[in-house]
Short mmCIF file of C-alpha atoms in Angstrom, two decimals:
data_model
loop_
_atom_site.label_atom_id
_atom_site.label_comp_id
_atom_site.label_asym_id
_atom_site.label_seq_id
_atom_site.Cartn_x
_atom_site.Cartn_y
_atom_site.Cartn_z
CA UNK A 595 0.00 0.00 0.00
CA UNK A 596 1.23 3.48 -0.86
CA UNK A 597 1.24 5.62 2.27
CA UNK A 598 0.00 9.20 2.01
CA UNK A 599 2.52 10.93 4.20
CA UNK A 600 0.45 14.10 4.38
CA UNK A 601 -2.21 12.07 6.20
CA UNK A 602 0.32 10.52 8.55
CA UNK A 603 1.63 13.93 9.46
CA UNK A 604 -1.79 15.55 9.80
CA UNK A 605 -3.06 12.81 12.04
CA UNK A 606 -0.07 11.85 14.15
CA UNK A 607 2.26 14.84 14.37
CA UNK A 608 0.74 16.19 17.59
CA UNK A 609 0.75 12.83 19.39
CA UNK A 610 4.30 12.04 18.23
CA UNK A 611 5.45 15.41 19.58
CA UNK A 612 3.79 14.60 22.90
CA UNK A 613 5.63 11.28 23.03
CA UNK A 614 8.96 12.93 22.22
CA UNK A 615 8.35 15.79 24.67
CA UNK A 616 7.69 13.24 27.40
CA UNK A 617 11.12 11.74 26.74
CA UNK A 618 13.22 14.88 26.25
CA UNK A 619 11.31 17.45 28.30
CA UNK A 620 11.23 20.20 25.66
CA UNK A 621 8.52 20.70 23.06
CA UNK A 622 10.90 22.58 20.78
CA UNK A 623 13.31 19.62 20.78
CA UNK A 624 10.31 17.31 20.43
CA UNK A 625 9.30 19.11 17.23
CA UNK A 626 12.80 18.62 15.82
CA UNK A 627 12.75 14.93 16.79
CA UNK A 628 9.42 14.52 15.05
CA UNK A 629 10.72 16.25 11.91
CA UNK A 630 13.78 14.01 11.89
CA UNK A 631 11.80 10.80 12.44
CA UNK A 632 9.19 11.72 9.88
CA UNK A 633 11.73 12.70 7.25
CA UNK A 634 13.67 9.45 7.77
CA UNK A 635 10.60 7.25 7.48
CA UNK A 636 9.17 9.08 4.50
CA UNK A 637 12.49 8.81 2.68
CA UNK A 638 12.87 5.11 3.54
CA UNK A 639 9.32 4.44 2.39
CA UNK A 640 9.78 6.28 -0.91
CA UNK A 641 13.01 4.42 -1.54
CA UNK A 642 11.24 1.11 -0.86
CA UNK A 643 13.37 0.27 2.18
CA UNK A 644 10.32 0.00 4.44
CA UNK A 645 6.75 -0.95 3.67
CA UNK A 646 3.62 -0.30 5.67
CA UNK A 647 0.42 -2.28 5.37
CA UNK A 648 -1.71 0.69 6.40
CA UNK A 649 -1.64 4.09 8.08
CA UNK A 650 -1.74 2.49 11.56
CA UNK A 651 1.46 0.59 10.75
CA UNK A 652 3.07 3.84 9.62
CA UNK A 653 1.89 5.44 12.87
CA UNK A 654 3.47 2.67 14.94
CA UNK A 655 6.73 2.99 13.02
CA UNK A 656 6.68 6.76 13.43
CA UNK A 657 6.18 6.55 17.19
CA UNK A 658 8.89 3.89 17.45
CA UNK A 659 11.30 6.06 15.46
CA UNK A 660 10.49 9.11 17.58
CA UNK A 661 11.26 7.10 20.75
CA UNK A 662 14.47 5.79 19.20
CA UNK A 663 15.71 9.27 18.27
CA UNK A 664 14.59 10.81 21.56
CA UNK A 665 16.43 8.17 23.56
CA UNK A 666 19.60 8.27 21.50
CA UNK A 667 22.49 10.48 22.69
CA UNK A 668 21.88 13.81 21.00
CA UNK A 669 23.81 16.98 20.50
CA UNK A 670 22.34 19.96 22.35
CA UNK A 671 19.49 21.47 20.42
CA UNK A 672 20.73 23.82 17.72
CA UNK A 673 17.84 25.60 16.09
CA UNK A 674 18.34 25.99 12.37
CA UNK A 675 16.64 29.36 12.11
CA UNK A 676 13.91 31.49 13.62
CA UNK A 677 11.50 30.13 11.04
CA UNK A 678 11.06 26.78 12.79
CA UNK A 679 11.90 23.42 11.36
CA UNK A 680 8.92 22.53 9.28
CA UNK A 681 9.15 20.06 6.50
CA UNK A 682 7.91 21.23 3.19
CA UNK A 683 5.79 18.19 2.58
CA UNK A 684 3.87 18.19 -0.67
CA UNK A 685 0.28 18.26 0.48
CA UNK A 686 -2.19 16.14 -1.40
CA UNK A 687 -5.63 17.74 -1.19
CA UNK A 688 -7.20 14.78 -2.99
CA UNK A 689 -6.26 12.49 -0.11
CA UNK A 690 -9.56 11.13 1.26
CA UNK A 691 -8.04 10.79 4.72
CA UNK A 692 -7.84 14.59 4.98
CA UNK A 693 -11.59 14.85 4.46
CA UNK A 694 -12.26 11.99 6.90
CA UNK A 695 -9.95 13.58 9.43
CA UNK A 696 -11.72 16.94 9.11
CA UNK A 697 -15.08 15.27 9.59
CA UNK A 698 -13.88 13.37 12.67
CA UNK A 699 -12.40 16.53 14.13
CA UNK A 700 -15.65 18.37 13.51
CA UNK A 701 -17.62 15.70 15.37
CA UNK A 702 -15.16 15.64 18.25
CA UNK A 703 -15.03 19.43 18.52
CA UNK A 704 -18.81 19.59 18.60
CA UNK A 705 -18.88 16.91 21.29
CA UNK A 706 -16.20 18.70 23.32
CA UNK A 707 -18.08 21.98 23.18
CA UNK A 708 -21.15 20.27 24.61
CA UNK A 709 -19.42 18.60 27.54
CA UNK A 710 -20.25 19.62 31.07
CA UNK A 711 -17.75 22.25 32.30
CA UNK A 712 -15.97 19.91 34.71
CA UNK A 713 -15.54 17.17 32.13
CA UNK A 714 -14.33 19.68 29.58
CA UNK A 715 -11.88 20.98 32.16
CA UNK A 716 -10.36 17.49 32.34
CA UNK A 717 -9.71 17.68 28.60
CA UNK A 718 -8.24 21.18 28.92
CA UNK A 719 -5.94 20.22 31.78
CA UNK A 720 -4.71 16.95 30.34
CA UNK A 721 -4.56 17.62 26.61
CA UNK A 722 -4.10 21.35 26.23
CA UNK A 723 -2.20 22.31 29.37
CA UNK A 724 -0.20 19.05 29.49
CA UNK A 725 -0.86 18.56 33.20
CA UNK A 726 -0.02 15.21 34.76
CA UNK A 727 -2.90 13.15 36.12
CA UNK A 728 -1.76 14.07 39.61
CA UNK A 729 -1.69 17.82 38.89
CA UNK A 730 -5.01 17.66 37.05
CA UNK A 731 -6.64 15.91 40.03
CA UNK A 732 -5.29 18.62 42.34
CA UNK A 733 -6.53 21.38 40.03
CA UNK A 734 -9.98 19.81 39.97
CA UNK A 735 -9.94 19.20 43.71
CA UNK A 736 -10.67 15.48 43.36
CA UNK A 737 -8.70 12.45 44.57
CA UNK A 738 -6.35 10.94 41.99
CA UNK A 739 -8.35 7.70 42.05
CA UNK A 740 -11.46 9.61 40.99
CA UNK A 741 -9.84 11.11 37.90
CA UNK A 742 -9.20 7.92 35.94
CA UNK A 743 -12.87 6.84 35.74
CA UNK A 744 -13.80 10.39 34.71
CA UNK A 745 -11.18 10.33 31.98
CA UNK A 746 -12.51 6.96 30.89
CA UNK A 747 -16.07 8.35 30.72
CA UNK A 748 -14.80 11.34 28.72
CA UNK A 749 -13.11 9.07 26.16
CA UNK A 750 -16.22 6.89 25.89
CA UNK A 751 -18.34 9.95 25.07
CA UNK A 752 -15.83 11.20 22.56
CA UNK A 753 -15.37 7.80 20.95
CA UNK A 754 -19.11 7.59 20.50
CA UNK A 755 -19.11 11.09 18.98
CA UNK A 756 -16.22 10.27 16.63
CA UNK A 757 -18.19 7.30 15.35
CA UNK A 758 -21.00 9.68 14.40
CA UNK A 759 -23.16 9.36 17.50
CA UNK A 760 -24.12 12.02 19.97
CA UNK A 761 -21.82 12.50 22.93
CA UNK B 867 -15.42 -3.71 23.44
CA UNK B 868 -12.34 -2.48 25.27
CA UNK B 869 -9.22 -4.60 25.34
CA UNK B 870 -8.72 -6.42 28.65
CA UNK B 871 -4.94 -6.51 28.39
CA UNK B 872 -3.34 -4.37 31.12
CA UNK B 873 -1.34 -2.63 28.40
CA UNK B 874 -4.58 -0.94 27.38
CA UNK B 875 -4.14 1.28 30.45
CA UNK B 876 -0.89 2.58 28.97
CA UNK B 877 -2.39 4.14 25.87
CA UNK B 878 -3.43 7.41 27.51
CA UNK B 879 0.02 7.86 29.12
CA UNK B 880 1.58 7.15 25.72
CA UNK B 881 -0.59 9.75 23.97
CA UNK B 882 0.13 12.37 26.61
CA UNK B 883 3.86 11.75 26.72
CA UNK B 884 3.79 10.20 30.19
CA UNK B 885 4.77 6.63 29.36
CA UNK B 886 7.73 5.13 31.15
CA UNK B 887 10.28 4.47 28.35
CA UNK B 888 10.66 0.87 29.54
CA UNK B 889 6.99 0.27 28.78
CA UNK B 890 7.17 1.37 25.16
CA UNK B 891 8.36 -1.87 23.57
CA UNK B 892 5.65 -4.21 24.92
CA UNK B 893 3.00 -1.60 24.17
CA UNK B 894 4.29 -1.15 20.60
CA UNK B 895 4.09 -4.90 20.03
CA UNK B 896 0.60 -4.98 21.51
CA UNK B 897 -0.56 -2.09 19.28
CA UNK B 898 0.42 -4.07 16.20
CA UNK B 899 -1.88 -6.92 17.19
CA UNK B 900 -4.79 -5.24 18.96
CA UNK B 901 -7.22 -3.33 16.77
CA UNK B 902 -9.17 -2.07 19.79
CA UNK B 903 -6.09 -0.40 21.30
CA UNK B 904 -5.06 0.84 17.87
CA UNK B 905 -8.44 2.58 17.48
CA UNK B 906 -8.14 4.00 20.97
CA UNK B 907 -4.75 5.46 20.10
CA UNK B 908 -6.20 6.99 16.93
CA UNK B 909 -8.97 8.64 18.95
CA UNK B 910 -6.37 10.05 21.32
CA UNK B 911 -4.26 11.21 18.37
CA UNK B 912 -7.29 13.16 17.13
CA UNK B 913 -7.85 14.68 20.56
CA UNK B 914 -4.20 15.68 20.92
CA UNK B 915 -4.36 17.25 17.45
CA UNK B 916 -7.56 19.12 18.33
CA UNK B 917 -5.98 20.32 21.57
CA UNK B 918 -3.30 22.02 19.49
CA UNK B 919 -6.06 24.14 17.92
CA UNK B 920 -8.68 26.29 19.63
CA UNK B 921 -12.16 24.91 20.01
CA UNK B 922 -14.62 26.70 17.78
CA UNK B 923 -17.82 28.19 19.06
CA UNK B 924 -20.53 25.57 18.53
CA UNK B 925 -22.84 26.44 15.63
CA UNK B 926 -26.25 27.74 16.66
CA UNK B 927 -28.98 25.15 16.48
CA UNK B 928 -32.06 25.75 14.38
CA UNK B 929 -35.18 24.61 16.15
CA UNK B 930 -37.63 22.64 14.05
CA UNK B 931 -40.41 25.18 14.69
CA UNK B 932 -38.36 27.91 13.03
CA UNK B 933 -37.48 25.94 9.91
CA UNK B 934 -40.47 27.13 7.84
CA UNK B 935 -39.36 30.76 7.84
CA UNK B 936 -35.65 30.04 7.38
CA UNK B 937 -35.74 30.01 3.52
CA UNK B 938 -37.47 33.42 3.38
CA UNK B 939 -35.09 34.97 5.88
CA UNK B 940 -32.14 33.39 4.10
CA UNK B 941 -32.87 35.45 0.98
CA UNK B 942 -32.86 38.67 2.97
CA UNK B 943 -29.67 37.67 4.76
CA UNK B 944 -27.85 36.94 1.52
CA UNK B 945 -28.75 40.41 0.28
CA UNK B 946 -27.49 41.95 3.53
CA UNK B 947 -24.26 39.93 3.28
CA UNK B 948 -23.63 41.26 -0.21
CA UNK B 949 -24.45 44.84 0.74
CA UNK B 950 -22.18 44.78 3.77
CA UNK B 951 -19.35 43.18 1.83
CA UNK B 952 -19.36 40.17 4.12
CA UNK B 953 -19.38 37.63 1.34
CA UNK B 954 -15.69 36.97 1.85
CA UNK B 955 -16.34 35.94 5.42
CA UNK B 956 -19.13 33.64 4.30
CA UNK B 957 -16.79 32.08 1.79
CA UNK B 958 -14.23 31.64 4.54
CA UNK B 959 -16.69 29.98 6.87
CA UNK B 960 -17.88 27.50 4.30
CA UNK B 961 -14.39 26.03 4.09
CA UNK B 962 -15.04 24.84 7.67
CA UNK B 963 -12.50 22.58 9.29
CA UNK B 964 -10.85 21.61 6.01
CA UNK B 965 -8.25 24.39 6.21
CA UNK B 966 -6.81 23.55 9.63
CA UNK B 967 -4.51 20.78 8.26
CA UNK B 968 -2.84 23.39 6.04
CA UNK B 969 -1.82 25.53 9.00
CA UNK B 970 1.77 25.42 10.20
CA UNK B 971 1.46 25.02 13.98
CA UNK B 972 5.16 24.73 14.73
CA UNK B 973 6.86 27.13 17.10
CA UNK B 974 10.04 28.98 16.12
CA UNK B 975 12.88 28.54 18.57
CA UNK B 976 13.86 31.63 20.52
CA UNK B 977 17.15 33.02 19.28
CA UNK B 978 18.17 36.07 21.24
CA UNK B 979 20.84 36.99 18.68
CA UNK B 980 18.26 37.12 15.89
CA UNK B 981 16.15 39.72 17.60
CA UNK B 982 18.90 41.95 18.92
CA UNK B 983 17.46 41.72 22.39
CA UNK B 984 20.91 41.49 23.93
CA UNK B 985 21.91 44.89 22.61
CA UNK B 986 18.99 46.84 24.03
CA UNK B 987 19.00 48.34 27.54
CA UNK B 988 16.28 45.88 28.55
CA UNK B 989 17.72 42.87 26.71
CA UNK B 990 18.29 40.84 29.89
CA UNK B 991 14.77 41.55 31.01
CA UNK B 992 13.41 40.33 27.67
CA UNK B 993 15.54 37.19 27.74
CA UNK B 994 14.37 36.50 31.25
CA UNK B 995 10.72 36.87 30.17
CA UNK B 996 11.37 34.28 27.45
CA UNK B 997 12.80 31.67 29.82
CA UNK B 998 9.88 29.27 29.53
CA UNK B 999 9.77 29.38 25.72
CA UNK B 1000 11.97 26.34 25.13
CA UNK B 1001 9.95 24.35 27.64
CA UNK B 1002 6.83 25.13 25.64
CA UNK B 1003 5.21 26.77 28.66
CA UNK B 1004 3.34 29.38 26.62
CA UNK B 1005 1.07 30.35 29.52
CA UNK B 1006 4.09 31.45 31.49
CA UNK B 1007 5.64 33.20 28.48
CA UNK B 1008 2.40 35.06 27.80
CA UNK B 1009 2.28 36.34 31.38
CA UNK B 1010 5.92 37.36 31.63
CA UNK B 1011 5.98 38.98 28.17
CA UNK B 1012 2.69 40.73 29.01
CA UNK B 1013 4.38 42.39 32.00
CA UNK B 1014 7.41 43.23 29.87
CA UNK B 1015 5.20 44.76 27.17
CA UNK B 1016 3.42 46.91 29.76
CA UNK B 1017 6.77 48.61 30.27
CA UNK B 1018 8.03 48.42 26.67
CA UNK B 1019 4.95 48.33 24.41
CA UNK B 1020 6.99 49.04 21.26
CA UNK B 1021 9.37 46.10 21.69
CA UNK B 1022 8.63 44.29 18.44
CA UNK B 1023 10.35 40.96 19.23
CA UNK B 1024 8.47 40.72 22.53
CA UNK B 1025 5.22 41.57 20.72
CA UNK B 1026 5.93 38.87 18.11
CA UNK B 1027 6.64 36.10 20.62
CA UNK B 1028 3.70 37.27 22.74
CA UNK B 1029 1.46 36.88 19.68
CA UNK B 1030 2.82 33.41 18.92
CA UNK B 1031 2.31 32.34 22.56
CA UNK B 1032 -1.28 33.62 22.47
CA UNK B 1033 -1.85 31.69 19.27
CA UNK B 1034 -0.58 28.50 20.92
CA UNK B 1035 -2.95 29.17 23.84
CA UNK B 1036 -5.90 29.53 21.46
CA UNK B 1037 -6.35 33.26 22.14
CA UNK B 1038 -6.66 34.00 18.48
CA UNK B 1039 -8.10 37.53 18.61
CA UNK B 1040 -5.34 38.75 20.90
CA UNK B 1041 -2.72 36.90 18.84
CA UNK B 1042 -4.08 38.43 15.64
CA UNK B 1043 -3.81 41.95 17.10
CA UNK B 1044 -0.19 41.44 18.19
CA UNK B 1045 0.90 39.81 14.95
CA UNK B 1046 -0.80 42.47 12.82
CA UNK B 1047 0.97 45.17 14.77
CA UNK B 1048 4.38 43.56 14.24
CA UNK B 1049 3.65 42.87 10.57
CA UNK B 1050 2.80 46.51 9.92
CA UNK B 1051 5.27 48.25 12.26
CA UNK B 1052 8.39 46.12 11.72
CA UNK B 1053 10.72 45.30 8.90
CA UNK B 1054 12.82 42.32 7.90
CA UNK B 1055 12.64 38.90 9.57
CA UNK B 1056 10.29 40.09 12.34
CA UNK B 1057 7.75 41.31 9.83
CA UNK B 1058 7.99 38.09 7.83
CA UNK B 1059 7.73 35.90 10.92
CA UNK B 1060 4.64 37.86 12.00
CA UNK B 1061 3.04 37.58 8.57
CA UNK B 1062 3.69 33.83 8.38
CA UNK B 1063 2.15 33.28 11.81
CA UNK B 1064 -0.75 35.54 10.92
CA UNK B 1065 -1.43 33.63 7.69
CA UNK B 1066 -1.44 30.31 9.51
CA UNK B 1067 -3.58 31.70 12.33
CA UNK B 1068 -6.14 32.76 9.71
CA UNK B 1069 -6.11 29.24 8.29
CA UNK B 1070 -6.83 27.88 11.76
CA UNK B 1071 -9.68 30.40 11.98
CA UNK B 1072 -11.01 29.25 8.60
CA UNK B 1073 -10.44 32.67 7.07
CA UNK B 1074 -8.71 31.88 3.77
CA UNK B 1075 -9.11 35.37 2.32
CA UNK B 1076 -7.28 36.92 5.30
CA UNK B 1077 -4.67 34.16 5.12
CA UNK B 1078 -4.12 34.93 1.44
CA UNK B 1079 -3.62 38.64 2.15
CA UNK B 1080 -0.76 37.81 4.52
CA UNK B 1081 0.65 35.22 2.12
CA UNK B 1082 0.50 37.70 -0.78
CA UNK B 1083 2.54 40.15 1.27
CA UNK B 1084 5.13 37.47 1.99
CA UNK B 1085 5.36 36.58 -1.69
CA UNK B 1086 5.87 40.24 -2.56
CA UNK B 1087 8.56 40.65 0.08
CA UNK B 1088 10.32 37.70 -1.56
CA UNK B 1089 12.31 36.99 1.61
CA UNK B 1090 12.87 33.87 3.66
CA UNK B 1091 9.17 32.96 3.61
CA UNK B 1092 8.48 33.91 0.00
CA UNK B 1093 8.72 30.43 -1.48
CA UNK B 1094 6.81 28.78 1.36
CA UNK B 1095 4.06 31.36 1.11
CA UNK B 1096 3.79 30.77 -2.62
CA UNK B 1097 3.59 27.00 -2.16
CA UNK B 1098 0.95 27.33 0.54
CA UNK B 1099 -1.11 29.60 -1.71
CA UNK B 1100 -0.90 27.01 -4.48
CA UNK B 1101 -2.04 24.25 -2.10
CA UNK B 1102 -4.96 26.37 -1.00
CA UNK B 1103 -5.85 27.06 -4.61
CA UNK B 1104 -5.84 23.35 -5.44
CA UNK B 1105 -7.93 22.54 -2.38
CA UNK B 1106 -10.66 25.05 -3.36
#
């Protein structure tokens, strides 16, 4: 299967950066690690050195490569310029995954906007503000043990919404 | 049905960058076999991606009892839109969420030498206000640069980074104001950086016509962002 790398990047860049940031402690370095991992895999795929059965396999390989680079001994971060280190990836607007992804995001955003304030706050704390579960529980004023089931309920609602149902 | 393997509990920590590195390998192997966990990770990937963008205001709901008069009112509204010159905004809105994937959401590293902060009387103060930038703590940067800008409102580099931090925090109106100011009041790399961020902010806001204005300026300046702006314009044109 020919992988659409624009889709891989659109869908998994943010999560791969989270994974890298968790390992190296800096989101700027994490962005560089993602760029490096992505560029390597895309090149290897185009040269036929690696093959992926589907986008999920490419995702797994991308996360694995991000971990590998993040855990390897690295030189101190040396930014290339003030413009950031963004790959100029040819974007394929005919890629159906882009449309599917937009639709899914629309459903999830609608579901998020309709959540009760406290449940939405869990999303804000954990996903947007990058708070640990411990810190999020403290911010919400609930015991740590109470947060996990609430997170679980949040994901259930959102999963249902992403599948086209009503959260 | 959810996977019963204990590794299922590790997917959220993985997505949020909290996984113990030693746990990665078994989880990676599990993800290759388990479609339930794979779907869960995809959902989380979508949520993490959404979290990088601001949540839009939910669209107003049309009650069924009002539907019969909607077509009549729609005609009047279209006329008003044309008269007020708001058709561009309508065109922007109809692109909906499809433009967000085009937006560059990366953050430029802070290079004190590039912005001449070290040579100004308050250079140390500026550098100190930017301390949290490399950690990606944009909330902290926004606060400390806000205080700095209260004292030095014309400091263009501080205004630029303040705008970028606001954009990362989803405060798009405030970010737009800062970036517009830098793009009109500065020259050289600061102006280009502001225009590039402004163009991508407008894509996130589903305002392609405003994004194009900023991109057109970058193309005309023909500087470091000229080629990228041109390419992005071409992609937007193809995606129309």
